[in-house]
Short mmCIF file of C-alpha atoms in Angstrom, two decimals:
data_model
loop_
_atom_site.label_atom_id
_atom_site.label_comp_id
_atom_site.label_asym_id
_atom_site.label_seq_id
_atom_site.Cartn_x
_atom_site.Cartn_y
_atom_site.Cartn_z
CA MET A 176 -21.01 1.51 -21.30
CA ALA A 177 -22.89 1.17 -18.17
CA THR A 178 -23.27 4.35 -16.28
CA MET A 179 -24.41 4.77 -12.40
CA PRO A 180 -25.93 7.72 -11.31
CA ASP A 181 -25.96 6.45 -7.62
CA THR A 182 -23.83 9.34 -5.73
CA SER A 183 -24.57 7.16 -2.53
CA GLU A 184 -21.40 4.74 -3.64
CA ARG A 185 -18.62 4.36 -1.04
CA ASN A 186 -15.24 3.21 -0.94
CA TRP A 187 -14.63 -0.28 0.88
CA ALA A 188 -14.53 0.69 4.75
CA GLY A 189 -17.32 3.01 4.64
CA ASN A 190 -16.09 5.99 5.70
CA VAL A 191 -15.73 7.67 2.19
CA ALA A 192 -18.96 8.51 0.29
CA TYR A 193 -17.94 9.72 -3.10
CA ARG A 194 -18.93 13.05 -4.49
CA ALA A 195 -18.46 12.27 -8.52
CA GLU A 196 -21.68 13.12 -11.04
CA ARG A 197 -21.54 9.48 -12.24
CA ILE A 198 -19.91 6.16 -12.81
CA LEU A 199 -18.75 4.97 -15.85
CA GLU A 200 -18.04 1.38 -16.66
CA PRO A 201 -16.05 0.90 -19.91
CA THR A 202 -16.07 -2.24 -21.32
CA SER A 203 -13.94 -1.34 -24.29
CA LEU A 204 -10.20 0.72 -24.59
CA GLU A 205 -12.51 2.94 -27.19
CA GLU A 206 -14.99 4.07 -24.10
CA LEU A 207 -12.65 4.46 -22.01
CA ARG A 208 -11.50 6.65 -24.69
CA GLY A 209 -14.33 8.23 -25.14
CA ALA A 210 -15.32 9.04 -21.46
CA VAL A 211 -12.02 10.56 -21.17
CA SER A 212 -12.07 12.91 -23.61
CA ALA A 213 -15.67 13.79 -23.40
CA GLY A 214 -15.29 17.00 -21.46
CA GLY A 215 -15.16 17.33 -17.66
CA ARG A 216 -13.33 15.87 -15.04
CA VAL A 217 -13.00 12.55 -14.21
CA ARG A 218 -10.90 9.81 -12.00
CA ALA A 219 -10.08 6.14 -12.07
CA LEU A 220 -12.01 4.17 -9.43
CA GLY A 221 -9.96 1.03 -8.23
CA SER A 222 -10.97 -1.38 -5.83
CA ARG A 223 -11.77 1.14 -3.43
CA HIS A 224 -9.63 0.32 -0.75
CA SER A 225 -7.94 3.58 -0.42
CA PHE A 226 -9.46 5.61 2.77
CA THR A 227 -8.95 9.24 2.00
CA ASP A 228 -10.66 11.12 -1.19
CA ILE A 229 -7.73 10.61 -3.44
CA ALA A 230 -10.23 8.54 -6.10
CA ASP A 231 -13.24 11.09 -5.50
CA THR A 232 -14.04 13.63 -8.91
CA ASP A 233 -16.69 16.29 -9.10
CA GLY A 234 -17.22 14.78 -12.54
CA ALA A 235 -17.28 11.04 -13.39
CA LEU A 236 -16.03 8.06 -11.83
CA ILE A 237 -14.31 5.79 -14.31
CA SER A 238 -14.52 2.30 -13.37
CA LEU A 239 -12.06 -0.55 -15.49
CA ALA A 240 -14.42 -3.79 -14.33
CA ARG A 241 -15.96 -4.71 -16.74
CA MET A 242 -12.72 -3.91 -19.18
CA PRO A 243 -11.15 -7.04 -20.85
CA ARG A 244 -9.22 -8.86 -18.19
CA GLU A 245 -5.60 -9.65 -20.20
CA VAL A 246 -2.62 -10.88 -18.64
CA GLU A 247 0.12 -11.67 -21.24
CA ILE A 248 3.32 -13.48 -19.68
CA LEU A 249 6.13 -11.76 -21.23
CA PRO A 250 10.31 -12.64 -21.01
CA GLY A 251 11.12 -11.76 -17.83
CA ALA A 252 7.76 -9.55 -17.11
CA VAL A 253 3.72 -9.89 -17.28
CA ARG A 254 1.51 -7.53 -18.84
CA VAL A 255 -1.72 -6.84 -17.09
CA ALA A 256 -4.82 -4.78 -17.95
CA GLY A 257 -5.04 -1.55 -15.13
CA GLY A 258 -8.21 -2.95 -14.34
CA LEU A 259 -6.85 -6.20 -12.52
CA ARG A 260 -6.19 -7.32 -8.64
CA TYR A 261 -3.38 -9.14 -7.63
CA GLY A 262 -5.23 -11.83 -6.94
CA ASP A 263 -6.20 -12.55 -10.43
CA ILE A 264 -3.08 -12.45 -11.82
CA VAL A 265 -1.30 -14.47 -9.25
CA GLY A 266 -2.70 -17.83 -10.60
CA GLU A 267 -1.63 -17.44 -14.18
CA LEU A 268 1.95 -15.98 -13.29
CA ASP A 269 2.79 -19.18 -11.12
CA ALA A 270 1.12 -21.66 -13.63
CA ALA A 271 3.78 -20.15 -15.92
CA GLY A 272 6.60 -20.96 -13.05
CA ARG A 273 6.39 -16.68 -12.59
CA ALA A 274 6.64 -14.78 -9.50
CA LEU A 275 6.47 -11.13 -7.97
CA ALA A 276 9.45 -10.25 -5.78
CA ASN A 277 6.80 -8.64 -3.75
CA LEU A 278 2.97 -8.64 -2.37
CA ALA A 279 1.22 -6.45 -0.44
CA SER A 280 -0.65 -7.63 2.67
CA LEU A 281 -4.33 -7.83 0.52
CA PRO A 282 -4.10 -9.50 -2.68
CA HIS A 283 -7.50 -7.44 -2.95
CA ILE A 284 -6.13 -4.75 -3.99
CA SER A 285 -6.06 -3.16 -7.60
CA VAL A 286 -2.41 -3.58 -8.97
CA ALA A 287 -2.69 0.50 -11.04
CA GLY A 288 -4.18 1.65 -7.44
CA ALA A 289 -1.63 -0.05 -5.61
CA VAL A 290 1.37 1.42 -7.43
CA GLN A 291 -0.06 4.81 -8.07
CA THR A 292 -0.18 5.14 -4.23
CA GLY A 293 3.20 4.12 -3.02
CA THR A 294 1.51 1.19 -1.73
CA HIS A 295 4.49 -1.28 -0.22
CA GLY A 296 5.15 -5.23 1.24
CA SER A 297 8.02 -5.62 3.20
CA GLY A 298 11.53 -6.94 3.35
CA ASP A 299 14.77 -5.35 4.01
CA ARG A 300 15.53 -5.84 -0.03
CA VAL A 301 12.14 -5.30 -1.20
CA PRO A 302 10.79 -2.25 -1.99
CA SER A 303 7.68 -0.57 -3.00
CA LEU A 304 5.10 -2.86 -5.61
CA ALA A 305 5.84 0.43 -8.09
CA ALA A 306 9.17 -0.66 -8.40
CA ALA A 307 8.37 -4.25 -10.36
CA VAL A 308 6.79 -1.56 -12.97
CA ARG A 309 8.82 -1.16 -16.61
CA ALA A 310 6.17 0.51 -18.45
CA VAL A 311 3.03 1.85 -17.86
CA THR A 312 0.03 3.06 -20.45
CA VAL A 313 -2.31 5.58 -20.02
CA VAL A 314 -5.45 7.46 -21.45
CA GLY A 315 -4.29 10.83 -21.51
CA PRO A 316 -6.15 14.20 -20.87
CA ASP A 317 -6.86 14.09 -24.50
CA GLY A 318 -8.04 10.36 -24.47
CA GLU A 319 -4.93 9.40 -26.54
CA LEU A 320 -2.30 6.39 -25.52
CA ARG A 321 1.10 7.30 -24.03
CA THR A 322 3.48 4.68 -21.97
CA VAL A 323 5.86 5.93 -20.69
CA ARG A 324 8.84 2.92 -19.70
CA ARG A 325 11.58 2.69 -17.29
CA GLY A 326 14.74 4.94 -18.79
CA ASP A 327 12.78 7.50 -20.16
CA ALA A 328 12.58 11.25 -18.59
CA ASP A 329 9.34 11.31 -17.00
CA PHE A 330 9.46 7.55 -15.91
CA GLY A 331 10.10 8.34 -11.69
CA GLY A 332 6.93 10.39 -11.88
CA SER A 333 4.63 8.60 -14.15
CA VAL A 334 4.46 5.09 -11.70
CA VAL A 335 3.71 6.64 -8.36
CA SER A 336 1.33 9.47 -9.55
CA LEU A 337 -1.56 9.77 -7.49
CA GLY A 338 -4.37 8.92 -10.52
CA SER A 339 -3.17 12.67 -12.20
CA LEU A 340 -1.50 11.69 -15.19
CA GLY A 341 -4.18 9.81 -16.49
CA ILE A 342 -6.19 6.60 -16.33
CA VAL A 343 -4.11 3.28 -16.81
CA THR A 344 -4.93 0.77 -19.07
CA SER A 345 -1.67 -2.28 -18.53
CA LEU A 346 1.35 -2.03 -16.48
CA GLU A 347 4.33 -4.54 -17.48
CA LEU A 348 5.51 -5.97 -14.08
CA GLU A 349 9.09 -7.62 -13.71
CA THR A 350 8.87 -11.32 -12.71
CA GLU A 351 11.42 -13.65 -11.20
CA PRO A 352 11.08 -18.15 -11.38
CA ALA A 353 8.18 -19.09 -8.73
CA TYR A 354 9.24 -19.64 -5.30
CA GLU A 355 7.25 -20.65 -2.02
CA VAL A 356 7.72 -19.46 1.36
CA ALA A 357 7.17 -20.65 4.54
CA GLN A 358 5.46 -17.95 7.21
CA THR A 359 5.76 -18.72 11.24
CA VAL A 360 4.00 -16.29 14.19
CA PHE A 361 5.58 -15.62 17.22
CA ASP A 362 4.22 -15.00 20.54
CA GLY A 363 5.05 -11.52 23.29
CA PRO A 364 8.56 -10.85 21.51
CA LEU A 365 10.19 -8.44 23.93
CA TRP A 366 10.38 -4.75 23.29
CA ASP A 367 13.82 -4.51 24.45
CA ARG A 368 14.89 -6.75 21.95
CA ILE A 369 13.32 -5.44 19.31
CA LEU A 370 14.64 -2.05 19.72
CA GLU A 371 17.76 -2.82 20.59
CA ARG A 372 18.34 -5.61 18.12
CA PHE A 373 16.05 -4.21 15.20
CA ASP A 374 18.26 -4.88 12.13
CA GLU A 375 18.42 -8.52 13.83
CA VAL A 376 14.55 -8.73 14.01
CA SER A 377 13.88 -7.26 10.36
CA ALA A 378 16.29 -9.83 8.68
CA LEU A 379 14.91 -12.49 10.43
CA GLY A 380 12.56 -13.27 7.24
CA HIS A 381 12.22 -12.09 3.55
CA SER A 382 9.14 -10.57 5.16
CA VAL A 383 8.67 -9.34 8.77
CA SER A 384 5.92 -7.40 10.25
CA ILE A 385 5.76 -6.85 14.00
CA PHE A 386 2.21 -5.85 15.72
CA THR A 387 1.12 -4.12 18.71
CA THR A 388 -1.68 -2.66 20.00
CA TRP A 389 1.11 0.05 22.12
CA ALA A 390 -0.78 -1.11 25.43
CA PRO A 391 1.57 -0.26 28.47
CA GLY A 392 3.69 -3.37 29.03
CA ASP A 393 7.11 -4.75 28.17
CA ARG A 394 5.71 -7.09 24.94
CA ALA A 395 4.93 -6.42 21.88
CA GLN A 396 1.72 -8.53 20.10
CA ALA A 397 3.46 -11.17 17.71
CA VAL A 398 6.45 -10.99 14.74
CA TRP A 399 5.18 -12.59 11.44
CA VAL A 400 8.20 -13.93 9.95
CA LYS A 401 7.45 -15.31 6.49
CA ARG A 402 11.28 -16.81 4.40
CA ARG A 403 11.61 -17.77 1.15
CA ALA A 404 11.68 -21.89 1.70
CA LEU A 405 15.48 -22.37 0.43
CA ALA A 406 16.75 -18.87 1.75
CA ALA A 407 19.44 -19.43 4.82
CA GLY A 408 18.36 -17.96 7.88
CA PRO A 409 17.96 -18.69 12.09
CA GLY A 410 15.52 -21.96 12.81
CA ASP A 411 12.26 -21.21 14.84
CA ALA A 412 14.65 -21.75 18.20
CA PRO A 413 17.30 -19.36 17.40
CA ALA A 414 14.56 -16.92 16.37
CA ALA A 415 12.42 -17.00 19.18
CA ASP A 416 15.24 -16.88 21.42
CA LEU A 417 16.27 -13.55 19.41
CA LEU A 418 12.71 -12.36 20.30
CA GLY A 419 12.27 -13.70 23.69
CA ALA A 420 8.94 -14.71 22.31
CA VAL A 421 7.25 -18.45 21.51
CA ARG A 422 6.19 -19.90 18.43
CA ALA A 423 2.53 -19.77 18.26
CA ASP A 424 0.54 -23.02 18.84
CA GLY A 425 -1.80 -22.29 15.93
CA PRO A 426 -2.98 -19.75 13.64
CA ARG A 427 -2.97 -15.77 14.38
CA HIS A 428 -5.07 -12.86 12.21
CA PRO A 429 -3.06 -9.60 13.34
CA ILE A 430 -6.09 -8.42 15.47
CA ALA A 431 -6.09 -9.95 18.58
CA GLY A 432 -9.86 -12.32 18.73
CA ALA A 433 -10.23 -11.77 15.30
CA VAL A 434 -10.85 -15.33 13.29
CA ALA A 435 -7.31 -16.78 12.14
CA GLU A 436 -9.14 -18.72 8.74
CA ALA A 437 -9.15 -15.31 6.80
CA CYS A 438 -5.27 -14.94 7.11
CA SER A 439 -2.76 -16.70 4.66
CA PRO A 440 -1.43 -20.48 6.33
CA GLN A 441 1.37 -20.26 9.00
CA LEU A 442 3.14 -22.68 11.05
CA GLY A 443 5.76 -22.99 9.32
CA GLU A 444 4.09 -24.68 6.32
CA PRO A 445 5.74 -23.65 2.58
CA GLY A 446 3.72 -23.07 0.24
CA PRO A 447 3.43 -20.93 -3.40
CA TRP A 448 4.78 -17.62 -2.82
CA PHE A 449 1.11 -15.74 -3.54
CA ALA A 450 -0.50 -17.90 -0.88
CA ARG A 451 1.99 -16.89 1.90
CA LEU A 452 3.42 -13.37 1.45
CA PRO A 453 -0.37 -11.60 1.68
CA HIS A 454 -1.46 -11.27 5.38
CA PHE A 455 -4.73 -12.05 3.66
CA ARG A 456 -6.57 -14.84 1.68
CA LEU A 457 -8.91 -13.52 -1.45
CA ASP A 458 -11.88 -15.27 -0.47
CA PHE A 459 -12.26 -14.14 2.54
CA THR A 460 -12.64 -9.79 3.84
CA PRO A 461 -9.54 -8.38 4.66
CA SER A 462 -8.12 -7.32 7.98
CA VAL A 463 -11.40 -6.38 9.64
CA GLY A 464 -13.42 -4.52 7.13
CA ASP A 465 -14.97 -2.23 9.62
CA GLU A 466 -12.02 0.43 9.85
CA VAL A 467 -9.55 2.98 9.01
CA GLN A 468 -6.24 3.18 8.37
CA SER A 469 -3.11 5.79 8.41
CA GLU A 470 0.16 4.31 7.59
CA TYR A 471 3.54 6.50 8.16
CA LEU A 472 7.33 5.57 6.76
CA VAL A 473 10.14 6.28 8.08
CA PRO A 474 13.80 6.66 7.05
CA ARG A 475 15.36 3.00 8.53
CA GLN A 476 18.07 4.11 10.49
CA HIS A 477 15.33 5.92 12.88
CA ALA A 478 13.31 3.34 13.39
CA ALA A 479 13.98 2.32 17.23
CA ALA A 480 13.62 6.03 17.73
CA ALA A 481 10.54 6.32 16.01
CA ILE A 482 8.85 3.10 17.22
CA ALA A 483 10.35 4.39 20.80
CA ALA A 484 8.28 7.74 20.37
CA VAL A 485 5.39 6.46 19.20
CA ARG A 486 5.27 3.62 22.59
CA ALA A 487 5.12 6.55 24.56
CA ARG A 488 1.94 8.14 22.92
CA GLY A 489 0.60 5.00 23.10
CA GLU A 490 -2.04 5.61 25.93
CA ALA A 491 -3.74 8.26 23.61
CA ILE A 492 -3.58 5.71 20.53
CA SER A 493 -4.40 2.61 21.63
CA PRO A 494 -7.84 3.31 22.15
CA VAL A 495 -8.84 4.00 18.86
CA LEU A 496 -6.87 1.11 17.50
CA HIS A 497 -7.09 -2.32 15.96
CA VAL A 498 -3.57 -2.87 15.59
CA CYS A 499 0.11 -1.54 14.29
CA GLU A 500 2.45 -3.18 12.09
CA ILE A 501 5.82 -2.46 11.69
CA ARG A 502 7.69 -3.11 8.96
CA THR A 503 10.69 -2.43 6.26
CA ILE A 504 10.71 -1.60 2.50
CA ALA A 505 14.27 -0.96 0.61
CA ALA A 506 14.25 2.65 -1.22
CA ASP A 507 12.84 3.21 -4.74
CA ASP A 508 13.28 5.90 -7.25
CA GLN A 509 10.21 6.86 -7.64
CA TRP A 510 9.31 10.47 -7.47
CA LEU A 511 6.02 10.53 -4.96
CA SER A 512 6.81 6.99 -3.42
CA PRO A 513 7.15 7.43 0.70
CA SER A 514 10.30 5.20 0.10
CA SER A 515 11.72 7.56 -2.13
CA GLY A 516 14.91 7.76 -2.37
CA ARG A 517 15.60 5.69 1.62
CA ASP A 518 15.22 2.51 2.82
CA SER A 519 12.28 3.02 4.89
CA VAL A 520 10.55 1.35 8.08
CA ALA A 521 7.12 1.29 7.72
CA LEU A 522 4.10 1.84 10.59
CA HIS A 523 0.71 0.65 9.89
CA PHE A 524 -2.90 1.79 11.52
CA THR A 525 -5.73 -0.11 11.79
CA TRP A 526 -7.70 2.10 13.48
CA HIS A 527 -11.55 1.90 14.55
CA ARG A 528 -13.83 3.19 12.10
CA ASP A 529 -14.88 6.32 14.19
CA GLU A 530 -12.56 8.92 12.13
CA GLN A 531 -13.47 11.65 14.65
CA ALA A 532 -11.79 9.93 16.54
CA VAL A 533 -8.81 8.52 14.52
CA ARG A 534 -8.77 12.86 13.30
CA GLN A 535 -8.13 13.78 16.73
CA VAL A 536 -5.35 11.35 17.20
CA LEU A 537 -3.44 11.74 14.04
CA PRO A 538 -1.94 15.34 15.15
CA VAL A 539 -0.84 13.32 18.32
CA LEU A 540 0.60 10.89 15.60
CA GLU A 541 2.79 13.30 13.46
CA GLU A 542 3.81 15.37 16.44
CA ALA A 543 5.58 11.98 17.30
CA LEU A 544 7.08 11.21 14.00
CA GLU A 545 7.53 14.90 12.93
CA PRO A 546 11.12 14.83 13.90
CA PHE A 547 11.91 11.58 11.66
CA ASP A 548 10.52 13.21 8.55
CA ALA A 549 7.67 10.66 8.37
CA ARG A 550 6.09 10.35 4.74
CA PRO A 551 1.97 9.41 4.90
CA HIS A 552 0.92 6.62 2.43
CA TRP A 553 -1.29 9.07 -0.02
CA GLY A 554 -3.89 6.84 0.23
CA LYS A 555 -4.74 6.17 3.79
CA VAL A 556 -5.84 8.96 6.28
CA PHE A 557 -3.47 11.55 7.85
CA ASP A 558 -3.03 15.74 8.74
CA MET A 559 -0.10 16.06 7.15
CA GLY A 560 -0.33 19.77 5.31
CA ALA A 561 1.02 20.51 1.61
CA GLU A 562 3.90 22.49 3.41
CA ARG A 563 5.27 19.89 5.27
CA LEU A 564 5.07 17.39 2.16
CA ARG A 565 6.63 19.76 0.04
CA GLN A 566 9.25 19.60 1.95
CA LEU A 567 9.60 15.36 2.87
CA TYR A 568 9.73 15.33 -1.30
CA PRO A 569 12.72 16.44 -3.05
CA ARG A 570 11.19 15.88 -6.37
CA PHE A 571 8.01 17.67 -5.51
CA GLU A 572 7.89 20.59 -7.70
CA ASP A 573 9.54 18.45 -10.26
CA PHE A 574 6.13 16.23 -9.94
CA ARG A 575 3.97 19.26 -10.22
CA ALA A 576 5.64 20.65 -13.54
CA LEU A 577 5.20 16.92 -15.04
CA ARG A 578 1.51 17.20 -14.26
CA ALA A 579 1.39 20.59 -15.43
CA ARG A 580 2.59 19.46 -18.99
CA VAL A 581 0.54 16.28 -19.55
CA ASP A 582 -2.68 17.47 -17.94
CA PRO A 583 -2.48 21.30 -18.65
CA SER A 584 -6.24 21.74 -17.65
CA GLY A 585 -6.83 19.62 -14.74
CA VAL A 586 -8.38 16.55 -16.04
CA PHE A 587 -7.65 14.62 -13.65
CA GLY A 588 -7.41 16.91 -11.06
CA ASN A 589 -9.31 16.84 -7.90
CA ALA A 590 -10.20 18.41 -4.08
CA PHE A 591 -7.00 15.67 -2.67
CA LEU A 592 -4.62 16.70 -5.30
CA ASP A 593 -5.47 20.46 -4.33
CA ARG A 594 -5.42 20.12 -0.71
CA VAL A 595 -1.58 17.70 -0.34
CA GLY A 596 -0.33 20.81 -3.36
CA LEU A 597 -0.38 18.78 -6.11
CA GLY A 598 -3.34 20.83 -7.87
CA ALA A 599 -3.21 22.99 -10.65
#
């Protein structure tokens, strides 16, 4: 098993320096079990796409990058190794004629890390990535394997678990027949149309994203519409009319001025599900790279009011921002999922990598969203404290009890969990 003692290791964005004493890279299940049970605190290190210290520890970080890269097609599902990224598994799925119902904007993120932090794709009827999980297997604090399946008493707390219940070795994800998606971008949609007819706008496709910089004016930047190729729905002309927008005359990047080559194909051309649902191509740096991210999910019924509240703070937000994306997510039943128990609208902020400036604007943003019970994404920067988080999650104490039972010694604990009220 390889050991990397370099404490200068950082996350993907470079805004978090890991404090771990060492990074371990097991190459087998036995090595992984031995690393966990050897004593001291441990945490899993995934694709490093979290913007907080959620993955850090004062003990050992365990990377699964050198573990066997297993993908097993099952009836109606796929079993994948914990260290794999979504981009690593979609080719084999598609070759077998299967697909996932949902993907995030980035195929670069690990499956285990994404579901454990409540990461999502988008769509009125599309729940978070965690909703596809039907079983999860972890190495527990004693080094033993433990599998929890949908229907088990603990399942509601075992997928979106913030890395606190064990190191994920494999997951089973539900699949469906492969399908095609076409993606079209509309420039300059009118805010009045978006706010007054939000339900119609979000129903333009399987997945719909509204992009804005919150700059003054009566128009947002763009709306991206991803439609399943055989699904019924309005054509481009009715969609453009609804939005008061024009269909883009060429490929677009969510961030104005960035090179669109990094993005998945647009212009209404149908193609494989895995090449259209993400915004970015696997072989390019996603987004801009030099960034920090935040995200807040509000109940869907508050969408227009929450958007209006953020627009009113645009003068404070816009100078620190690359772009903001607004999307819908269907409810799921994971206890700590930001979309748990409620259909939601997510407001995702891609900030310039000036964390001091971002930290100054977060209280302004959270104050604007507080009346709408906004829940922050666990893997992205936020200012909210433990007491407020406890109020936002009806099963918060149930999860605390589950964690205390599964990991009574706090092997998987860290400063992040302590800070959000989920520590030992």
